[in-house]
Amino acid sequence: DKATINNTKITSLELMEHAATLCFEWLHSRLQGQNIKIHVFCGIGNNGGDGLVIARHLFQHGYNVNCYVVNFSDKRSPEFLTNYNRLKEIAEWPKIINDEGDFPEVDFEDIVIDAIFGIGLNRKPSGFTKKLIQYINNTKVFTLAIDFPSGMFGDKSVTDKSSVLRAGHTLTFQTPKLAFLLPENNEFLNTWEVLDIGLDTNFIESLLPTTHYITKNDVIPMYQSRNKWSHKGMFGHSLIIGGSFGKIGAVTLATKAALKIGSGLVSAYLPKCGYQILQISVPEAMVEVDSEKLLTYYNFKTKPTVIGIGPGMGTTDKTAVGFEAFLKENKTQLVIDADALNLLSKNESLLQYLPNKSVLTPHPKELQRLLGVWKNDYEKLEKAISFSTKYNVILVIKGAHTTVIDEQQLYINSTGNPALATGGSGDVLTGIITGLIAQGYQPLHAAIFGVYLHGKTADLALQKTSYETFTATTILDYLAEAILDLFHQEEIADSEA
Ligand SMILES: NC(=O)C1=CN([C@@H]2O[C@H](COP(=O)(O)OP(=O)(O)OC[C@H]3O[C@@H](n4cnc5c(N)ncnc54)[C@H](O)[C@@H]3O)[C@@H](O)[C@H]2O)[C@@H](O)CC1
Ligand SMILES: [K+]
């Protein structure tokens, strides 16, 4: 905020007025003047200042407002004080909450605006402030949190979960906060959105050089278009290695995905028992086979551009021995998933044989086998960064906000939803990333772009189908729409959208 204030003529007070007015407008456009009781709880810093501005606008628009100052300290910020006076000039004085006896009655049908703590929180809430947060949580009332749910930290883990307000919706300023994207904070946030308050974004980027929130605008420049002289030889050859008796579906899905994303040629290498299944379900693919029911020899003749390995391949001793020999020989770029990751976790000495910038796509359990246990999500990210740096590989940590890690750089995905929580969706992702690398996408871009598109299919599908009926195959059905959507311009949204 200080950078914006120094670099432009806008004062800190004006910035607060602007930010908080956007919050008011958000609420006003939804309530349309309804006579619902609104409780605005303000701290004594600038988050509280936001609350006072919101309360003033609500009063001026005739809402049924109760404004409170949570008096946990007498170190009021100057912007808080100015807005405190402005509010007094137009309305009744905010009520001061000094202890539990001052807590107001809050009903389930009311609305609470939480402007107690924002990004300035530097220790966990205690005393009557903590009790107030618990009191609000217990009412189960709808809460609109300003910038942060009070009690949640911007840069470290919550240690006392009972001291955090559980927000119904959070309006945060300027950038999505890393803390919002970590699974451990899931229970404090329901939905959230970013309000653009015109802060100096260069400054924010230089504050967080390593964290990128990936949206459509970030992936459009990665897209590689084709021209009329293009031929299939220009789009590489993907080889998918995987499968075992009973798990031929995994390798089939990955093979289909590599084709569907545009790999010029696709081959699969799998146990003999899967030969007909694959040839029939994916006629476009070429197939080579290993022993009857398991991968054992890894003696394929295909000379691929990139190999995606792991889906459904199992971790039996024979498969493990062959995998080790394969890795020691292999010089081809790799995408490694599922059981291939589990085999790596069992024998870490193999990690040294991975080609530079191999892409590893673990789900949380597989990641834990690779990295060991972590105390919290911040430590998980630190461990993942060290792992990526040490072995010079790209990690794709799958989850609600899949995170691609390339050494110090974090790319957090914005697309996707629980429809993707279905068997086989990981196999499809492996195929997509493999197929992108085949076409000449550098591994990092293939990982970021692939994860984005994979998630986008589920977002688009939900406009027509349900979470339940979405399967791994549905991802492939919507891949075309996900790509076309890149070039679809959103209608100009108003400031409240
Ligand atoms: N001009 C600006 O600076 C703007 C600031 N904005 C708001 O300002 C907020 C940040 O304001 P502040 O930096 O004043 O901080 P907060 O209002 O988040 O916190 C208030 C103060 O409480 C104290 N404190 C921290 N943890 C405590 C605890 N556990 N118990 C008791 N006291 C504690 C701190 O000293 C802090 O200064 C943002 O989150 C945002 O809501 C927005 O209005 C946008 C413009
Ligand atoms: K807040």
Coordinates of C-alpha atoms and ligand atoms in Angstrom, one line a residue, residues 1-2 5 11-17 19-20 43-50 72-73 75 77 79 115-126 129 146-148 153 173 197 199, ligand 1:
D1 CA 0.0 0.0 0.0
K2 CA 2.8 2.4 0.9
I5 CA 0.8 5.9 -2.0
T11 CA -3.3 9.1 -0.1
S12 CA -3.6 6.2 2.3
L13 CA -7.0 7.6 3.4
E14 CA -8.2 7.8 -0.2
L15 CA -7.1 4.3 -0.8
M16 CA -9.0 3.1 2.2
E17 CA -12.1 5.0 1.0
A19 CA -11.2 -0.1 -1.2
A20 CA -14.0 0.0 1.4
G43 CA -10.7 -3.5 14.8
I44 CA -8.5 -0.4 15.6
G45 CA -6.1 -0.6 12.6
N46 CA -6.7 -0.1 8.9
N47 CA -8.8 -3.2 8.6
G48 CA -11.1 -1.6 11.2
G49 CA -10.9 1.6 9.2
D50 CA -12.3 -0.2 6.2
F72 CA -8.3 -4.7 21.9
S73 CA -5.7 -1.9 21.9
K75 CA -3.1 2.2 19.2
S77 CA -4.3 4.1 13.2
E79 CA -7.0 6.4 9.0
A115 CA -13.2 -5.9 9.8
I116 CA -11.4 -6.9 13.0
F117 CA -8.0 -7.9 11.7
G118 CA -6.6 -7.8 8.2
I119 CA -3.1 -8.4 6.9
G120 CA -1.7 -6.6 10.0
L121 CA -2.4 -9.6 12.3
N122 CA 0.9 -10.5 13.8
R123 CA 0.0 -12.8 16.7
K124 CA -3.1 -15.0 17.3
P125 CA -6.1 -13.2 18.7
S126 CA -6.5 -13.7 22.4
T129 CA -11.3 -10.6 20.9
I146 CA -12.8 -7.8 4.7
D147 CA -9.4 -8.6 3.2
F148 CA -8.8 -11.6 5.5
F153 CA -2.3 -15.0 8.9
F173 CA -7.7 -6.5 -2.0
I197 CA -8.2 -1.4 -5.8
L199 CA -2.6 -0.8 -6.0
Ligands
LIG1 N1 -4.3 2.6 3.0 C1 -4.0 1.4 3.4 O1 -3.0 1.1 4.1 C2 -5.1 0.4 3.2 C3 -5.2 -0.6 4.0 N2 -6.2 -1.5 3.9 C4 -6.6 -2.3 5.0 O2 -5.6 -2.3 6.1 C5 -5.4 -3.6 6.5 C6 -4.1 -3.7 7.2 O3 -4.2 -2.7 8.3 P1 -3.2 -2.6 9.5 O4 -1.8 -2.8 9.0 O5 -3.5 -1.4 10.2 O6 -3.5 -3.9 10.4 P2 -4.8 -4.6 10.8 O7 -6.0 -3.7 10.8 O8 -5.0 -5.9 10.1 O9 -4.5 -4.9 12.3 C7 -4.6 -3.9 13.3 C8 -3.4 -3.9 14.3 O10 -3.6 -4.8 15.3 C9 -2.4 -5.2 15.9 N3 -2.5 -6.6 16.1 C10 -2.0 -7.6 15.3 N4 -2.3 -8.8 15.8 C11 -3.0 -8.5 17.0 C12 -3.5 -9.4 18.0 N5 -3.5 -10.7 17.9 N6 -4.1 -8.8 19.0 C13 -4.2 -7.5 19.2 N7 -3.7 -6.6 18.3 C14 -3.1 -7.2 17.2 C15 -1.3 -4.8 15.0 O11 -0.4 -3.9 15.6 C16 -2.1 -4.1 13.8 O12 -1.5 -2.9 13.4 C17 -5.6 -4.5 5.4 O13 -5.8 -5.8 5.7 C18 -6.8 -3.8 4.7 O14 -8.0 -4.3 5.2 C19 -7.3 -1.2 2.9 O15 -8.0 -0.1 3.5 C20 -6.7 -0.7 1.6 C21 -5.9 0.5 1.9

